[in-house]
């Protein structure tokens, strides 16, 4: 009955707290997912052609810039409201690097508004690189990448002011957006500028859908750079992500089927602190299933005595207490 | 004794406040740090990427180790490690309280760049006699005022009588100015800008919510249902009707507006959010891995 | 000359905005009582507060600022009123926004001003409440509180009346507290995701147990919070303006109070939870909730008009 | 000037500021521009203040140099190595130099590294429980009743029995729930050439189910947004106009 006796052997050691019972599963899965990603990056580097399906929102990017060029009006980009620089902001700025590269070629003015100084630093550096690689360093104006404010609604006021004054022809809102998403979207819409938007905050997506021309939903945002640049590393990683999603999909399908059948009938066993103990017969609960045993590790309590640390000598600054 | 519990044991890395030892070690560290910085200025181009990559990798390695390195079982704070493995684990755990603040501090130290950007842009406008120069002036002025009175007020609150300043009776013009700028402008303008969304949400709904496609129709229907259920007057009227019809029949009771909207939320909203989040989470993890291992050719570099 | 359909589809924004302003203004001048049934979540929220033993120590995260005062301030004020009546001793902290502690203190001062006017005893700093200030990085802060409360709050100071700041652990509020498990109730009034971080981090502890969690969240957060409430991770929540209105009604009427028969709010879940009828119960909820109806109605109306317009112009196009 | 008068003055300023920001709803104008810039200025100013008072002082400086024992509060030691963060931060400021701008990538790299490492650390803690919560049984455990019977006035043990069972209605909801998650997830598979009908259907279904979710989110968000507007209106018309201004003109 006690299927976990083997794993409890671990508990005899003094270390490995987080591995006890089924605690190791989580770490294992994380590593499987990581290896999926790395393996596929390796495959893609090997020059293997990997397929990516069409993503409508991303085809719109070129169109939007083209439009801006025709009208000779600036392209405005906002890499979200991350409170410090993180992968979301990096991803956004990477997409914007692609945008600015095209804009630079057509000598189209750009505006990149940052919410956070670290992101600003990164964007400044990145966009300058882009212009240098295009051999257009002279066209680059450091003020086109600017820090606006790091207070949410001051930022919103500032950016919508910019949109209205500069009459931007194309606007890109990619990254972490919260309530202010709609302020940007509607303001841009009111001057008829094309908007490509995406928020990693699911709760904001509906508002972008309502107000924007093109919306990237969920991790289409993370797929973007792979889709646009087709760099093997990115494409490979994207395939790895798909494998991982399939893995989760399988776990869900199989898991819920297993639960469905295991929960039928009654039981006289119950897990307490990781040990199966006998109880009087009762209808099975979801907590009696293998799946919940796997997902909810509950190691038994063990006491291990260690030598005490030497207590620190009282120091004058502590007044000797 | 409580104070004893608060006291930290002193090792190589910490010294008593204001002790000469502290200041010496501190300045030595600073000098080393600056020396390294200057040294970096002269590294050859090809060594740059590896250096950056190494910094990134080590920074990330800490968290990964903290996650996978076997943690000691049932260790009390006052117990010493039994073996090397435990030693590392404990070291990782104890350094945690320092590492968590690094991001915060570094980001804060970089803020100057943001302010610098603001200054260059607006001073530039003023110098160029840009039509909006006046507004740039206003911006810089209000910034200066906020800084002045912000710090002034803060310092006075640090002092002996700090608590007294909670009562406006004891305010001087410093508190009044701080309050005027902070409450009168910053807070209220925050609220004003936030509330503007209501207008936009209305016009967006009016423009976008058309029964054009199946998708639009579904979205609209769900939205309207939830909206109506939020109108207490309507929903309670509807629900009382339903309860009257049902008189106890649990099946009919499900048709109460509150039940229906809850059903939509629990069955479809939660699940679709979850579905998206799984994808987003893996996306973030993948991105994290690429950055950590230096596989992400960031930004402009091709 | 555009047809009616086209007109209905393209009403000038400015007009719509004007209508919205009038619709959200006029009802404010009249106080209308709206029939309402407190949600179960809010009932649990109120009951948990009411059943809190007198004089208990409470941790309260105040994670809202001026920008969401419309919803959060109402919840904050009502919750505080109940807690003061329960003679609770409260430690405030914020993990969301550097402004939050300031805003919370201003709100408390406001409340005290009201109490002075009603010559009720003041809600005293240091005696009844302390402010632990702002903790950057919500996840880390919640981790700290969960694993090592003393470490998390160490070095924080607050003001005894007219005296220089002292270590918060010497205040009557936190004296002798070392683990979060010693605190019976952890409240969060939030306008952001800090509540989620708390749920994820504050885990039950085999030895000390852990505090009950109560959330007062903005309407935006209701969907996410509902999930935790269903899985019984939190004791109850007060969501959005509806929640605030529910709460104010419960403060007035109680649950099954004075008795199951005469009660305004009936519930099988509870025996009798008293209410304390008083004009001071009427807060933002009572003031704003009726008006909300008109705004929502306007939105629904506009959506319908737009669709009629579309239908009409389709027909015009055909003919 | 007493406090009440000051408050009225402050509120008047706030009302003017609010109107200034609202005026953008009509069109971008100088009035809006003025208050936009005041807003940006005050916000930046506050950021600079909070930078020290809320972040660096407590999280960096006091940890680095320690704090003296004050009335009743113990001294804390200084961890001098914190100073090393200063040069690292300074490197960011090289971003504007032509020659050394690459160094600005070092602090950024460190922040990013920390973030990336944390992703690995928290991924399972965040999503594991969500996966577990998705494994819902899709077949009822009892056919006594097709839907959950009303629990009104049940004895505790009967109540427990009812709650432990899964009725047909719940099973259906669970099935819908699982299907939604699966379809939505499959919608986000990018690298599969969706030739086969079933996958395409799943994607389509996924997109429709997403829309239900988005609709519901939209609905529940609207309440907050309108409430905040109502709060503004209350502030302008009641707090300021009715209770603040009118009394000035009504003879006592």
XYZ file of C-alpha atoms in Angstrom, chain C:
319
model
C -25.363 62.318 -46.088
C -24.710 59.218 -43.911
C -27.683 57.035 -43.034
C -29.052 56.484 -39.530
C -27.098 53.254 -39.210
C -23.808 55.019 -39.885
C -24.768 57.787 -37.444
C -25.578 55.306 -34.684
C -22.218 53.648 -35.238
C -20.185 56.845 -35.139
C -21.483 59.048 -32.353
C -18.819 61.652 -31.516
C -16.695 60.558 -28.560
C -16.988 63.911 -26.804
C -20.763 63.504 -26.570
C -20.414 60.006 -25.115
C -17.929 61.309 -22.563
C -20.270 64.137 -21.550
C -23.121 61.684 -21.082
C -20.893 59.483 -18.915
C -19.926 62.446 -16.737
C -23.562 63.450 -16.173
C -24.601 59.853 -15.555
C -21.889 59.409 -12.928
C -22.562 62.801 -11.297
C -26.276 63.382 -10.857
C -27.087 60.191 -8.899
C -24.389 61.132 -6.383
C -26.539 63.979 -5.067
C -29.362 61.630 -4.047
C -28.969 58.746 -1.674
C -30.834 55.759 -3.043
C -31.003 52.439 -1.217
C -30.242 49.608 -3.633
C -31.607 46.134 -2.882
C -28.577 43.918 -2.520
C -27.563 40.477 -1.340
C -24.108 40.293 0.241
C -21.962 37.695 -1.505
C -20.940 34.668 0.529
C -17.303 35.715 0.246
C -18.066 39.076 1.851
C -20.180 37.432 4.559
C -17.225 35.213 5.442
C -15.000 38.299 5.439
C -17.279 40.108 7.891
C -17.928 37.069 10.088
C -14.209 36.307 10.382
C -13.565 39.866 11.521
C -16.455 39.789 13.970
C -15.396 36.449 15.465
C -11.838 37.682 16.021
C -11.108 37.534 19.782
C -10.977 41.011 21.325
C -7.511 42.563 21.536
C -5.918 40.144 19.041
C -2.838 41.245 17.150
C -3.368 41.650 13.397
C -0.989 42.048 10.450
C -2.436 44.325 7.784
C -0.839 44.915 4.416
C -2.051 48.228 3.053
C -1.085 47.996 -0.617
C -3.226 50.712 -2.161
C -2.609 54.347 -3.081
C -4.607 57.342 -4.220
C -5.079 55.901 -7.680
C -7.493 53.192 -6.488
C -8.906 55.005 -3.455
C -12.386 54.702 -5.010
C -12.491 51.023 -4.102
C -9.629 50.406 -1.682
C -10.219 53.315 0.697
C -13.785 52.217 1.346
C -12.696 48.671 2.186
C -9.777 49.945 4.278
C -11.991 52.284 6.296
C -14.789 49.789 6.965
C -12.376 46.993 7.857
C -10.485 49.304 10.197
C -13.715 50.395 11.898
C -14.618 46.792 12.622
C -11.117 45.981 13.881
C -11.072 49.025 16.164
C -14.384 47.876 17.594
C -12.766 44.476 18.198
C -9.965 46.367 20.033
C -7.443 44.776 17.652
C -3.798 45.861 17.670
C -2.658 46.299 14.101
C 0.775 46.327 12.439
C 0.574 47.965 8.998
C 3.065 47.263 6.255
C 3.198 47.675 2.483
C 4.916 45.639 -0.190
C 3.346 47.231 -3.245
C 4.246 50.889 -3.483
C 6.522 53.287 -1.562
C 3.578 55.677 -1.313
C 1.304 53.144 0.360
C 2.455 53.600 3.997
C 2.033 57.375 3.726
C -1.440 56.947 2.216
C -2.472 54.472 4.904
C -1.304 56.828 7.669
C -3.210 59.731 6.133
C -6.309 57.524 6.016
C -5.837 56.607 9.688
C -5.393 60.257 10.635
C -8.622 61.037 8.778
C -10.398 58.271 10.683
C -9.052 59.619 13.979
C -10.274 63.099 13.092
C -13.757 61.613 12.594
C -13.501 59.781 15.904
C -12.442 62.979 17.688
C -15.474 64.754 16.262
C -17.699 61.903 17.464
C -15.662 62.033 20.727
C -14.751 58.369 20.467
C -11.392 57.194 21.834
C -8.593 57.686 19.311
C -6.866 54.836 17.486
C -3.458 55.429 19.050
C -0.154 55.048 17.262
C 2.262 52.650 19.019
C -0.455 51.626 21.501
C -3.019 50.325 18.998
C -1.185 50.420 15.689
C 2.291 50.720 14.251
C 3.530 51.333 10.735
C 6.322 48.999 9.633
C 6.763 50.967 6.431
C 7.468 49.835 2.900
C 9.161 46.572 1.903
C 10.473 46.556 -1.660
C 10.000 43.335 -3.658
C 6.722 41.832 -2.524
C 7.749 38.204 -3.112
C 10.880 38.513 -0.993
C 9.035 40.399 1.744
C 6.267 37.786 1.952
C 8.885 35.047 2.006
C 10.515 36.805 4.939
C 7.264 37.208 6.843
C 6.411 33.556 6.262
C 9.769 32.075 7.240
C 11.281 34.541 9.688
C 8.929 37.315 10.744
C 11.411 38.744 13.211
C 14.129 38.950 10.589
C 11.736 40.519 8.099
C 10.705 43.319 10.466
C 14.004 43.693 12.314
C 15.431 47.207 12.469
C 12.049 48.786 11.685
C 11.162 51.628 14.052
C 8.036 53.556 14.900
C 7.109 56.442 17.167
C 5.845 56.120 20.726
C 3.795 59.255 21.528
C 6.147 62.236 21.687
C 9.228 60.059 21.978
C 12.043 59.193 19.548
C 11.454 56.157 17.308
C 11.889 52.743 18.899
C 12.171 49.183 17.674
C 8.733 47.958 16.610
C 9.108 44.711 18.554
C 8.878 46.739 21.776
C 5.469 48.119 20.870
C 2.386 46.522 22.458
C 1.450 45.460 18.940
C 4.389 43.172 18.148
C 5.836 42.550 21.611
C 6.867 38.897 21.939
C 5.874 37.993 18.382
C 8.506 35.858 16.665
C 6.542 33.772 14.140
C 3.712 34.690 11.811
C 1.880 31.714 13.327
C 1.369 33.667 16.565
C -0.819 36.142 14.685
C -4.434 35.002 14.235
C -5.271 37.187 11.236
C -3.441 38.583 8.207
C -5.405 41.160 6.236
C -4.514 42.584 2.850
C -6.113 45.638 1.302
C -4.564 45.624 -2.123
C -4.875 47.042 -5.606
C -2.205 44.788 -7.075
C -0.951 41.211 -7.141
C 0.599 41.335 -3.660
C -2.305 39.212 -2.392
C -1.297 36.416 -4.773
C 2.292 36.527 -3.524
C 1.037 36.266 0.042
C -1.098 33.214 -0.689
C 1.805 31.560 -2.477
C 4.279 32.303 0.317
C 2.446 32.158 3.686
C 2.160 28.375 4.021
C 0.754 26.467 7.020
C 3.438 25.632 9.574
C 3.153 22.266 11.308
C 4.210 23.674 14.671
C 2.620 27.121 14.939
C -0.212 26.966 12.438
C -0.719 30.127 10.407
C -2.961 33.199 10.343
C -6.318 33.291 8.622
C -6.098 35.298 5.411
C -8.634 37.968 4.479
C -8.320 39.987 1.270
C -9.964 43.251 0.288
C -9.231 43.542 -3.427
C -10.260 45.749 -6.327
C -12.804 44.484 -8.849
C -9.986 43.672 -11.244
C -8.536 41.194 -8.784
C -11.833 39.432 -8.045
C -11.381 36.672 -10.656
C -7.938 35.700 -9.331
C -9.026 35.994 -5.701
C -12.149 33.889 -6.261
C -9.833 30.987 -7.158
C -8.095 31.137 -3.757
C -11.424 31.525 -1.971
C -12.828 28.429 -3.672
C -9.799 26.352 -2.731
C -10.296 27.620 0.860
C -6.798 29.161 0.904
C -8.364 32.395 2.181
C -11.181 32.767 4.715
C -13.065 35.355 2.697
C -12.673 38.418 0.549
C -14.273 41.765 -0.133
C -14.151 42.367 -3.879
C -14.551 45.685 -5.606
C -17.250 48.240 -4.939
C -19.891 45.514 -4.622
C -17.803 43.981 -1.847
C -17.494 47.314 -0.050
C -21.252 47.853 -0.305
C -21.887 44.319 0.984
C -19.533 44.959 3.886
C -21.214 48.219 4.861
C -24.618 46.516 4.761
C -23.313 43.664 6.931
C -21.922 46.157 9.453
C -25.415 47.634 9.622
C -27.504 44.443 9.571
C -25.192 41.624 10.649
C -25.933 38.046 9.608
C -29.078 36.307 10.991
C -29.253 39.318 13.336
C -31.089 39.955 15.618
C -32.554 36.497 14.904
C -32.912 34.159 11.929
C -36.498 35.306 11.363
C -36.174 39.091 11.409
C -32.733 39.076 9.812
C -32.119 41.154 6.668
C -29.185 38.932 5.716
C -29.852 35.227 6.239
C -27.297 32.424 6.031
C -27.214 28.709 6.858
C -23.492 28.916 7.425
C -23.548 31.065 10.556
C -25.541 31.204 13.756
C -25.839 34.888 14.611
C -23.258 37.495 13.655
C -24.262 40.836 15.195
C -24.504 44.077 13.264
C -24.026 47.533 14.756
C -26.519 49.938 13.144
C -24.968 53.394 12.912
C -24.814 56.194 10.331
C -21.010 55.840 10.369
C -21.424 52.497 8.575
C -22.464 54.330 5.425
C -19.232 54.775 3.488
C -18.052 54.870 -0.092
C -19.960 51.711 -0.927
C -23.335 53.180 -0.014
C -22.431 56.435 -1.749
C -21.141 55.012 -5.039
C -22.965 51.734 -5.631
C -26.246 53.200 -6.932
C -24.337 55.383 -9.381
C -22.416 52.379 -10.689
C -25.713 50.969 -11.985
C -26.250 53.967 -14.237
C -22.724 53.800 -15.625
C -22.992 50.069 -16.380
C -26.430 50.588 -17.908
C -25.026 53.329 -20.140
C -22.296 51.004 -21.378
C -24.753 48.210 -22.169
C -27.018 50.705 -23.925
C -24.181 52.046 -26.075
C -23.113 48.548 -27.107
C -26.683 47.765 -28.149
C -27.013 51.050 -30.059
C -23.775 50.369 -31.879
C -24.990 46.947 -32.963
C -28.373 48.251 -34.071
C -26.472 50.808 -36.104
C -24.431 48.069 -37.727
C -27.560 46.081 -38.538
C -29.275 49.143 -40.030
C -26.345 50.128 -42.218
C -26.124 46.530 -43.470
C -29.740 46.795 -44.512
C -29.173 50.208 -46.096
C -26.276 48.740 -48.017
C -28.476 45.927 -49.331
C -31.358 48.187 -50.428
